[in-house]
Amino acid sequence: MSERTQVAIVGAGPAGLVLGHLLHAHGIDAVVLETRDRDYVQKRVRAGVLEQGTVELLIDMGVGERLQREGLVHRGLELRYRREGHRIPLSDLTGGRGITIYGQQHVVHDLIEARLGFGGPLLFEVGDVSLHDFDGDRPRVRFVHDGAAHELECDFIAGCDGFHGISRESMPDGAFTTFEHVYPYAWLGILAQVSPSTEELIYCRHENGFALHSLRSPELSRLYLQCDPGEDISEWSDDRIWHELQTRFATNEGWTLDEGPVLEKLITPMRSFVVDPMQYGRLFLAGDAAHVVPATGAKGLNLAVHDVKALAAALRAHYESGSE
Ligand code: APR
Protein backbone atom coordinates (compact mmCIF):
# COMPACT_ATOMS: atom_id res chain seq x y z
CA MET A 1 0.00 0.00 0.00
CA SER A 2 1.24 3.47 -0.89
CA GLU A 3 1.92 5.46 2.28
CA ARG A 4 0.52 8.60 0.76
CA THR A 5 -3.03 9.47 -0.21
CA GLN A 6 -5.17 12.57 -0.63
CA VAL A 7 -7.82 11.79 1.99
CA ALA A 8 -7.40 9.36 4.88
CA ILE A 9 -10.83 8.12 5.97
CA VAL A 10 -11.07 6.72 9.49
CA GLY A 11 -14.01 4.31 9.82
CA ALA A 12 -15.89 2.10 7.35
CA GLY A 13 -19.44 2.80 8.46
CA PRO A 14 -21.94 4.51 6.15
CA ALA A 15 -20.17 7.88 6.47
CA GLY A 16 -16.66 6.64 5.63
CA LEU A 17 -17.75 4.32 2.83
CA VAL A 18 -20.05 6.82 1.09
CA LEU A 19 -17.30 9.45 1.32
CA GLY A 20 -14.76 7.04 -0.21
CA HIS A 21 -17.14 6.33 -3.07
CA LEU A 22 -17.93 9.99 -3.80
CA LEU A 23 -14.24 10.93 -3.73
CA HIS A 24 -13.42 8.12 -6.14
CA ALA A 25 -16.10 9.44 -8.51
CA HIS A 26 -14.42 12.87 -8.33
CA GLY A 27 -10.99 11.35 -9.07
CA ILE A 28 -9.70 11.91 -5.51
CA ASP A 29 -7.67 9.12 -3.85
CA ALA A 30 -8.58 7.89 -0.42
CA VAL A 31 -7.63 5.11 1.98
CA VAL A 32 -10.31 3.78 4.33
CA LEU A 33 -9.18 2.37 7.70
CA GLU A 34 -11.49 0.23 9.85
CA THR A 35 -10.80 -1.39 13.22
CA ARG A 36 -13.33 -4.22 12.87
CA ASP A 37 -13.25 -7.12 10.43
CA ARG A 38 -15.28 -7.16 7.24
CA ASP A 39 -17.78 -9.75 8.39
CA TYR A 40 -18.51 -7.83 11.58
CA VAL A 41 -19.32 -4.53 9.87
CA GLN A 42 -21.40 -6.23 7.19
CA LYS A 43 -23.56 -8.02 9.75
CA ARG A 44 -23.94 -5.29 12.37
CA VAL A 45 -27.71 -4.61 12.58
CA ARG A 46 -28.36 -0.94 13.26
CA ALA A 47 -30.48 1.66 11.47
CA GLY A 48 -32.79 0.72 8.63
CA VAL A 49 -34.83 3.67 7.37
CA LEU A 50 -33.42 5.44 4.30
CA GLU A 51 -34.81 8.82 3.35
CA GLN A 52 -35.47 9.72 -0.27
CA GLY A 53 -32.26 11.80 -0.53
CA THR A 54 -30.13 8.89 0.74
CA VAL A 55 -31.77 6.44 -1.68
CA GLU A 56 -31.27 8.80 -4.63
CA LEU A 57 -27.62 9.35 -3.75
CA LEU A 58 -26.90 5.59 -3.45
CA ILE A 59 -28.60 4.96 -6.81
CA ASP A 60 -26.69 7.84 -8.47
CA MET A 61 -23.46 6.43 -7.03
CA GLY A 62 -24.19 3.11 -8.75
CA VAL A 63 -24.65 1.12 -5.52
CA GLY A 64 -28.45 1.00 -5.50
CA GLU A 65 -29.08 -2.19 -7.44
CA ARG A 66 -29.88 -4.48 -4.49
CA LEU A 67 -31.50 -1.59 -2.62
CA GLN A 68 -33.99 -1.10 -5.46
CA ARG A 69 -34.64 -4.83 -5.65
CA GLU A 70 -35.00 -5.62 -1.94
CA GLY A 71 -35.77 -2.32 -0.20
CA LEU A 72 -39.36 -1.88 0.99
CA VAL A 73 -40.69 1.50 -0.14
CA HIS A 74 -43.19 3.15 2.21
CA ARG A 75 -45.48 5.90 0.99
CA GLY A 76 -47.23 6.67 4.26
CA LEU A 77 -47.38 5.96 7.96
CA GLU A 78 -50.03 5.56 10.63
CA LEU A 79 -50.49 7.70 13.73
CA ARG A 80 -52.54 5.77 16.28
CA TYR A 81 -54.15 7.32 19.34
CA ARG A 82 -57.32 6.85 21.37
CA ARG A 83 -57.46 3.33 19.89
CA GLU A 84 -57.83 4.63 16.35
CA GLY A 85 -55.45 4.77 13.37
CA HIS A 86 -54.95 7.81 11.12
CA ARG A 87 -52.95 7.33 7.93
CA ILE A 88 -50.62 10.13 6.81
CA PRO A 89 -50.07 9.76 3.04
CA LEU A 90 -46.45 10.97 2.99
CA SER A 91 -45.94 10.60 -0.75
CA ASP A 92 -49.15 12.46 -1.65
CA LEU A 93 -48.12 15.29 0.65
CA THR A 94 -44.54 15.57 -0.61
CA GLY A 95 -44.80 15.25 -4.36
CA GLY A 96 -44.05 11.52 -4.42
CA ARG A 97 -41.24 11.22 -1.87
CA GLY A 98 -41.09 8.22 0.46
CA ILE A 99 -38.84 6.23 2.76
CA THR A 100 -37.20 2.89 2.07
CA ILE A 101 -36.68 0.14 4.64
CA TYR A 102 -33.24 -1.35 3.96
CA GLY A 103 -30.85 -2.33 6.75
CA GLN A 104 -27.70 -0.34 7.35
CA GLN A 105 -25.73 -3.59 7.23
CA HIS A 106 -26.89 -4.08 3.63
CA VAL A 107 -25.89 -0.51 2.73
CA VAL A 108 -22.45 -1.16 4.24
CA HIS A 109 -22.18 -4.52 2.47
CA ASP A 110 -23.04 -3.00 -0.93
CA LEU A 111 -20.55 -0.14 -0.46
CA ILE A 112 -17.71 -2.47 0.59
CA GLU A 113 -18.31 -4.68 -2.43
CA ALA A 114 -18.32 -1.65 -4.72
CA ARG A 115 -15.13 -0.24 -3.18
CA LEU A 116 -13.22 -3.51 -3.41
CA GLY A 117 -14.65 -3.90 -6.92
CA PHE A 118 -12.76 -0.87 -8.19
CA GLY A 119 -9.67 -1.72 -6.14
CA GLY A 120 -10.18 1.09 -3.64
CA PRO A 121 -7.89 0.75 -0.61
CA LEU A 122 -9.88 -0.43 2.40
CA LEU A 123 -8.05 -1.97 5.34
CA PHE A 124 -9.92 -3.95 8.00
CA GLU A 125 -8.67 -4.84 11.48
CA VAL A 126 -6.31 -1.89 11.79
CA GLY A 127 -5.14 -1.09 15.32
CA ASP A 128 -3.65 1.79 17.30
CA VAL A 129 -5.01 4.46 14.96
CA SER A 130 -3.73 7.95 15.83
CA LEU A 131 -4.02 11.29 14.02
CA HIS A 132 -1.17 13.80 13.73
CA ASP A 133 -0.29 17.24 12.34
CA PHE A 134 -3.76 18.09 11.06
CA ASP A 135 -3.18 21.71 12.13
CA GLY A 136 -0.71 21.96 9.23
CA ASP A 137 -0.99 20.97 5.56
CA ARG A 138 0.64 17.51 5.86
CA PRO A 139 -1.50 15.48 8.25
CA ARG A 140 -0.52 11.89 9.03
CA VAL A 141 -2.37 8.85 10.31
CA ARG A 142 -0.44 6.16 12.16
CA PHE A 143 -1.85 2.66 12.54
CA VAL A 144 -0.89 -0.99 12.78
CA HIS A 145 -2.03 -3.49 10.16
CA ASP A 146 -1.05 -7.17 9.86
CA GLY A 147 1.45 -6.65 12.64
CA ALA A 148 3.30 -3.82 10.83
CA ALA A 149 3.32 -0.13 11.82
CA HIS A 150 2.28 2.30 9.07
CA GLU A 151 2.33 6.03 8.64
CA LEU A 152 -0.03 7.39 6.02
CA GLU A 153 0.58 10.93 4.84
CA CYS A 154 -2.42 12.80 3.42
CA ASP A 155 -3.91 16.21 2.63
CA PHE A 156 -7.00 15.73 4.78
CA ILE A 157 -8.33 13.36 7.42
CA ALA A 158 -12.02 12.47 7.51
CA GLY A 159 -13.03 11.28 10.99
CA CYS A 160 -15.91 8.92 10.18
CA ASP A 161 -15.30 6.62 13.14
CA GLY A 162 -18.62 6.93 14.93
CA PHE A 163 -19.53 8.16 18.38
CA HIS A 164 -16.88 6.05 20.16
CA GLY A 165 -14.09 6.72 17.65
CA ILE A 166 -10.81 8.52 18.25
CA SER A 167 -11.14 11.41 15.77
CA ARG A 168 -13.24 13.76 17.88
CA GLU A 169 -11.06 13.17 20.93
CA SER A 170 -7.95 13.87 18.84
CA MET A 171 -8.95 17.51 18.49
CA PRO A 172 -7.26 19.78 21.04
CA ASP A 173 -9.09 21.02 24.13
CA GLY A 174 -11.24 24.01 23.34
CA ALA A 175 -11.38 23.24 19.59
CA PHE A 176 -15.11 22.59 19.73
CA THR A 177 -18.16 23.08 21.90
CA THR A 178 -20.33 20.12 22.81
CA PHE A 179 -24.11 20.40 23.05
CA GLU A 180 -25.91 17.51 24.67
CA HIS A 181 -29.39 16.65 25.85
CA VAL A 182 -30.38 13.44 27.59
CA TYR A 183 -34.08 12.66 27.40
CA PRO A 184 -36.04 11.39 30.42
CA TYR A 185 -37.18 8.23 28.62
CA ALA A 186 -35.76 5.29 26.69
CA TRP A 187 -36.96 2.77 24.11
CA LEU A 188 -37.15 -0.93 24.74
CA GLY A 189 -36.67 -2.34 21.24
CA ILE A 190 -37.13 -5.90 20.03
CA LEU A 191 -36.38 -7.68 16.79
CA ALA A 192 -38.96 -10.45 16.36
CA GLN A 193 -39.16 -13.31 13.91
CA VAL A 194 -42.69 -12.67 12.73
CA SER A 195 -44.20 -11.07 9.63
CA PRO A 196 -44.98 -7.43 10.36
CA SER A 197 -48.63 -6.91 11.33
CA THR A 198 -48.63 -3.75 9.24
CA GLU A 199 -47.37 -2.66 5.84
CA GLU A 200 -46.43 0.82 7.07
CA LEU A 201 -44.93 2.10 10.31
CA ILE A 202 -47.33 2.71 13.21
CA TYR A 203 -46.51 5.46 15.71
CA CYS A 204 -48.80 4.91 18.67
CA ARG A 205 -49.63 7.14 21.63
CA HIS A 206 -51.02 5.45 24.74
CA GLU A 207 -51.39 6.42 28.38
CA ASN A 208 -48.77 3.76 29.28
CA GLY A 209 -46.31 5.42 26.87
CA PHE A 210 -45.39 5.50 23.19
CA ALA A 211 -45.05 2.40 21.00
CA LEU A 212 -43.72 1.96 17.46
CA HIS A 213 -44.31 -0.88 15.03
CA SER A 214 -41.52 -0.92 12.46
CA LEU A 215 -40.02 -3.70 10.35
CA ARG A 216 -36.80 -4.88 8.80
CA SER A 217 -38.07 -7.31 6.15
CA PRO A 218 -41.20 -9.28 5.25
CA GLU A 219 -40.15 -11.83 7.93
CA LEU A 220 -38.73 -9.55 10.64
CA SER A 221 -40.62 -7.06 12.81
CA ARG A 222 -38.99 -4.30 14.84
CA LEU A 223 -41.10 -3.07 17.77
CA TYR A 224 -40.45 -0.47 20.43
CA LEU A 225 -41.96 0.51 23.78
CA GLN A 226 -41.21 3.76 25.55
CA CYS A 227 -39.87 3.00 29.03
CA ASP A 228 -37.90 4.54 31.85
CA PRO A 229 -34.14 4.88 31.12
CA GLY A 230 -33.38 3.24 34.48
CA GLU A 231 -35.34 0.06 33.73
CA ASP A 232 -33.66 -3.32 33.82
CA ILE A 233 -34.10 -5.39 30.66
CA SER A 234 -34.01 -8.60 32.71
CA GLU A 235 -37.36 -7.59 34.19
CA TRP A 236 -38.94 -7.58 30.76
CA SER A 237 -39.76 -11.17 29.84
CA ASP A 238 -40.89 -11.78 26.24
CA ASP A 239 -44.43 -12.35 27.56
CA ARG A 240 -44.45 -9.05 29.39
CA ILE A 241 -43.17 -7.23 26.28
CA TRP A 242 -45.84 -8.75 24.01
CA HIS A 243 -48.54 -8.07 26.58
CA GLU A 244 -47.55 -4.41 26.81
CA LEU A 245 -47.33 -4.10 23.00
CA GLN A 246 -50.82 -5.64 22.68
CA THR A 247 -52.15 -3.16 25.26
CA ARG A 248 -50.68 -0.08 23.62
CA PHE A 249 -51.52 -0.98 20.02
CA ALA A 250 -55.11 -2.18 20.69
CA THR A 251 -57.78 -0.50 18.55
CA ASN A 252 -61.55 -0.40 18.60
CA GLU A 253 -61.63 -2.03 15.16
CA GLY A 254 -60.03 -5.23 16.46
CA TRP A 255 -56.61 -4.96 14.77
CA THR A 256 -54.33 -7.89 15.65
CA LEU A 257 -50.64 -7.84 16.47
CA ASP A 258 -48.97 -11.13 15.55
CA GLU A 259 -46.36 -12.44 17.96
CA GLY A 260 -43.20 -14.46 17.33
CA PRO A 261 -39.83 -15.39 18.83
CA VAL A 262 -37.86 -12.40 20.16
CA LEU A 263 -34.39 -12.48 18.55
CA GLU A 264 -32.98 -9.40 20.26
CA LYS A 265 -34.05 -7.02 22.99
CA LEU A 266 -32.35 -3.89 24.18
CA ILE A 267 -33.10 -0.69 26.12
CA THR A 268 -31.75 2.36 24.28
CA PRO A 269 -31.43 5.68 26.09
CA MET A 270 -32.35 8.74 24.04
CA ARG A 271 -29.66 11.34 23.61
CA SER A 272 -28.91 14.28 21.33
CA PHE A 273 -25.25 15.24 20.99
CA VAL A 274 -23.48 17.55 18.57
CA VAL A 275 -20.08 19.21 18.40
CA ASP A 276 -19.46 22.54 16.75
CA PRO A 277 -17.47 23.13 14.61
CA MET A 278 -17.02 19.75 12.90
CA GLN A 279 -13.56 20.75 11.66
CA TYR A 280 -10.17 21.50 13.16
CA GLY A 281 -7.49 22.37 10.62
CA ARG A 282 -7.44 19.52 8.10
CA LEU A 283 -9.42 17.10 10.22
CA PHE A 284 -13.15 16.92 9.46
CA LEU A 285 -15.71 14.95 11.45
CA ALA A 286 -18.71 13.35 9.76
CA GLY A 287 -21.65 11.23 10.91
CA ASP A 288 -21.89 9.85 14.45
CA ALA A 289 -18.36 11.11 15.20
CA ALA A 290 -19.85 14.62 15.22
CA HIS A 291 -23.45 14.09 16.27
CA VAL A 292 -25.94 11.55 17.51
CA VAL A 293 -29.68 11.95 17.50
CA PRO A 294 -32.27 9.84 19.32
CA ALA A 295 -33.51 6.80 17.43
CA THR A 296 -37.02 8.31 17.39
CA GLY A 297 -36.42 10.20 14.14
CA ALA A 298 -34.58 7.44 12.19
CA LYS A 299 -32.24 10.23 11.18
CA GLY A 300 -28.66 9.21 12.15
CA LEU A 301 -27.71 7.25 9.06
CA ASN A 302 -29.30 9.83 6.76
CA LEU A 303 -27.46 12.69 8.48
CA ALA A 304 -24.18 10.80 8.16
CA VAL A 305 -24.72 10.40 4.42
CA HIS A 306 -25.65 14.05 4.08
CA ASP A 307 -22.50 15.14 5.96
CA VAL A 308 -20.16 13.32 3.60
CA LYS A 309 -22.04 14.50 0.53
CA ALA A 310 -21.27 18.06 1.65
CA LEU A 311 -17.68 17.14 2.58
CA ALA A 312 -17.04 15.43 -0.76
CA ALA A 313 -18.29 18.49 -2.64
CA ALA A 314 -16.01 20.74 -0.57
CA LEU A 315 -12.97 18.52 -1.13
CA ARG A 316 -13.71 18.42 -4.84
CA ALA A 317 -13.84 22.24 -4.90
CA HIS A 318 -10.52 22.32 -3.08
CA TYR A 319 -8.78 20.05 -5.59
CA GLU A 320 -10.36 21.71 -8.61
CA SER A 321 -9.92 25.36 -7.66
CA GLY A 322 -7.71 25.43 -4.58
CA SER A 323 -10.61 26.69 -2.50
CA GLU A 324 -9.94 26.61 1.24
N1 APR B 1 -10.20 3.53 13.63
C1 APR B 1 -10.88 3.05 12.56
N2 APR B 1 -12.19 2.77 12.57
C2 APR B 1 -12.87 2.99 13.70
C3 APR B 1 -12.23 3.49 14.87
C4 APR B 1 -10.85 3.76 14.80
N3 APR B 1 -10.16 4.23 15.86
N4 APR B 1 -13.17 3.60 15.84
C5 APR B 1 -14.34 3.18 15.31
N5 APR B 1 -14.16 2.79 14.02
C6 APR B 1 -15.16 2.30 13.07
C7 APR B 1 -16.29 1.49 13.68
O1 APR B 1 -15.91 0.14 13.83
C8 APR B 1 -17.37 1.67 12.63
O2 APR B 1 -17.32 0.66 11.62
O3 APR B 1 -15.81 3.42 12.49
C9 APR B 1 -17.09 3.02 12.00
C10 APR B 1 -18.13 4.06 12.34
O4 APR B 1 -19.36 3.71 11.77
P1 APR B 1 -20.78 4.09 12.41
O5 APR B 1 -20.72 3.98 13.89
O6 APR B 1 -21.80 3.30 11.68
O7 APR B 1 -20.95 5.66 12.12
P2 APR B 1 -21.32 6.46 10.78
O8 APR B 1 -20.60 5.94 9.60
O9 APR B 1 -21.20 7.89 11.16
O10 APR B 1 -22.82 6.06 10.50
C11 APR B 1 -23.93 6.80 10.93
O11 APR B 1 -25.72 6.85 12.50
O12 APR B 1 -27.62 6.51 13.68
C12 APR B 1 -26.47 5.96 13.25
O13 APR B 1 -27.03 3.68 12.81
C13 APR B 1 -26.55 4.86 12.28
O14 APR B 1 -24.43 3.87 12.64
C14 APR B 1 -25.12 4.78 11.83
C15 APR B 1 -24.63 6.14 12.07
PDB file of C-alpha atoms and ligand atoms in Angstrom, residues 10-15 33-36 41 44 46-47 104 129 160-162 165-166 286-288 300-301 304, ligand 1:
ATOM      1  CA  VAL A  10     -11.066   6.718   9.492  1.00  0.00           C
ATOM      2  CA  GLY A  11     -14.010   4.310   9.821  1.00  0.00           C
ATOM      3  CA  ALA A  12     -15.887   2.103   7.347  1.00  0.00           C
ATOM      4  CA  GLY A  13     -19.444   2.803   8.460  1.00  0.00           C
ATOM      5  CA  PRO A  14     -21.943   4.508   6.151  1.00  0.00           C
ATOM      6  CA  ALA A  15     -20.170   7.883   6.469  1.00  0.00           C
ATOM      7  CA  LEU A  33      -9.184   2.372   7.701  1.00  0.00           C
ATOM      8  CA  GLU A  34     -11.495   0.231   9.846  1.00  0.00           C
ATOM      9  CA  THR A  35     -10.801  -1.388  13.218  1.00  0.00           C
ATOM     10  CA  ARG A  36     -13.334  -4.220  12.875  1.00  0.00           C
ATOM     11  CA  VAL A  41     -19.317  -4.529   9.868  1.00  0.00           C
ATOM     12  CA  ARG A  44     -23.938  -5.289  12.374  1.00  0.00           C
ATOM     13  CA  ARG A  46     -28.357  -0.935  13.264  1.00  0.00           C
ATOM     14  CA  ALA A  47     -30.482   1.664  11.474  1.00  0.00           C
ATOM     15  CA  GLN A 104     -27.704  -0.338   7.353  1.00  0.00           C
ATOM     16  CA  VAL A 129      -5.014   4.458  14.961  1.00  0.00           C
ATOM     17  CA  CYS A 160     -15.908   8.919  10.184  1.00  0.00           C
ATOM     18  CA  ASP A 161     -15.297   6.624  13.135  1.00  0.00           C
ATOM     19  CA  GLY A 162     -18.625   6.928  14.925  1.00  0.00           C
ATOM     20  CA  GLY A 165     -14.092   6.718  17.646  1.00  0.00           C
ATOM     21  CA  ILE A 166     -10.814   8.523  18.248  1.00  0.00           C
ATOM     22  CA  ALA A 286     -18.712  13.352   9.761  1.00  0.00           C
ATOM     23  CA  GLY A 287     -21.648  11.231  10.914  1.00  0.00           C
ATOM     24  CA  ASP A 288     -21.886   9.848  14.449  1.00  0.00           C
ATOM     25  CA  GLY A 300     -28.662   9.212  12.154  1.00  0.00           C
ATOM     26  CA  LEU A 301     -27.712   7.249   9.056  1.00  0.00           C
ATOM     27  CA  ALA A 304     -24.178  10.803   8.161  1.00  0.00           C
TER      28      ALA A 304
HETATM   29  N1  APR B   1     -10.202   3.534  13.630  1.00  0.00           N
HETATM   30  C1  APR B   1     -10.884   3.055  12.559  1.00  0.00           C
HETATM   31  N2  APR B   1     -12.186   2.768  12.565  1.00  0.00           N
HETATM   32  C2  APR B   1     -12.866   2.985  13.703  1.00  0.00           C
HETATM   33  C3  APR B   1     -12.233   3.490  14.875  1.00  0.00           C
HETATM   34  C4  APR B   1     -10.847   3.762  14.804  1.00  0.00           C
HETATM   35  N3  APR B   1     -10.163   4.234  15.857  1.00  0.00           N
HETATM   36  N4  APR B   1     -13.170   3.601  15.841  1.00  0.00           N
HETATM   37  C5  APR B   1     -14.338   3.178  15.311  1.00  0.00           C
HETATM   38  N5  APR B   1     -14.161   2.793  14.018  1.00  0.00           N
HETATM   39  C6  APR B   1     -15.165   2.301  13.066  1.00  0.00           C
HETATM   40  C7  APR B   1     -16.288   1.495  13.675  1.00  0.00           C
HETATM   41  O1  APR B   1     -15.914   0.138  13.831  1.00  0.00           O
HETATM   42  C8  APR B   1     -17.373   1.667  12.627  1.00  0.00           C
HETATM   43  O2  APR B   1     -17.318   0.663  11.621  1.00  0.00           O
HETATM   44  O3  APR B   1     -15.808   3.419  12.491  1.00  0.00           O
HETATM   45  C9  APR B   1     -17.090   3.015  11.998  1.00  0.00           C
HETATM   46  C10 APR B   1     -18.128   4.064  12.338  1.00  0.00           C
HETATM   47  O4  APR B   1     -19.364   3.708  11.771  1.00  0.00           O
HETATM   48  P1  APR B   1     -20.783   4.094  12.408  1.00  0.00           P
HETATM   49  O5  APR B   1     -20.718   3.983  13.887  1.00  0.00           O
HETATM   50  O6  APR B   1     -21.803   3.301  11.679  1.00  0.00           O
HETATM   51  O7  APR B   1     -20.946   5.663  12.121  1.00  0.00           O
HETATM   52  P2  APR B   1     -21.318   6.457  10.779  1.00  0.00           P
HETATM   53  O8  APR B   1     -20.605   5.939   9.599  1.00  0.00           O
HETATM   54  O9  APR B   1     -21.200   7.888  11.163  1.00  0.00           O
HETATM   55  O10 APR B   1     -22.816   6.057  10.503  1.00  0.00           O
HETATM   56  C11 APR B   1     -23.931   6.796  10.934  1.00  0.00           C
HETATM   57  O11 APR B   1     -25.719   6.851  12.504  1.00  0.00           O
HETATM   58  O12 APR B   1     -27.620   6.513  13.677  1.00  0.00           O
HETATM   59  C12 APR B   1     -26.472   5.964  13.255  1.00  0.00           C
HETATM   60  O13 APR B   1     -27.029   3.678  12.812  1.00  0.00           O
HETATM   61  C13 APR B   1     -26.551   4.860  12.282  1.00  0.00           C
HETATM   62  O14 APR B   1     -24.433   3.870  12.644  1.00  0.00           O
HETATM   63  C14 APR B   1     -25.122   4.781  11.832  1.00  0.00           C
HETATM   64  C15 APR B   1     -24.628   6.138  12.067  1.00  0.00           C
END
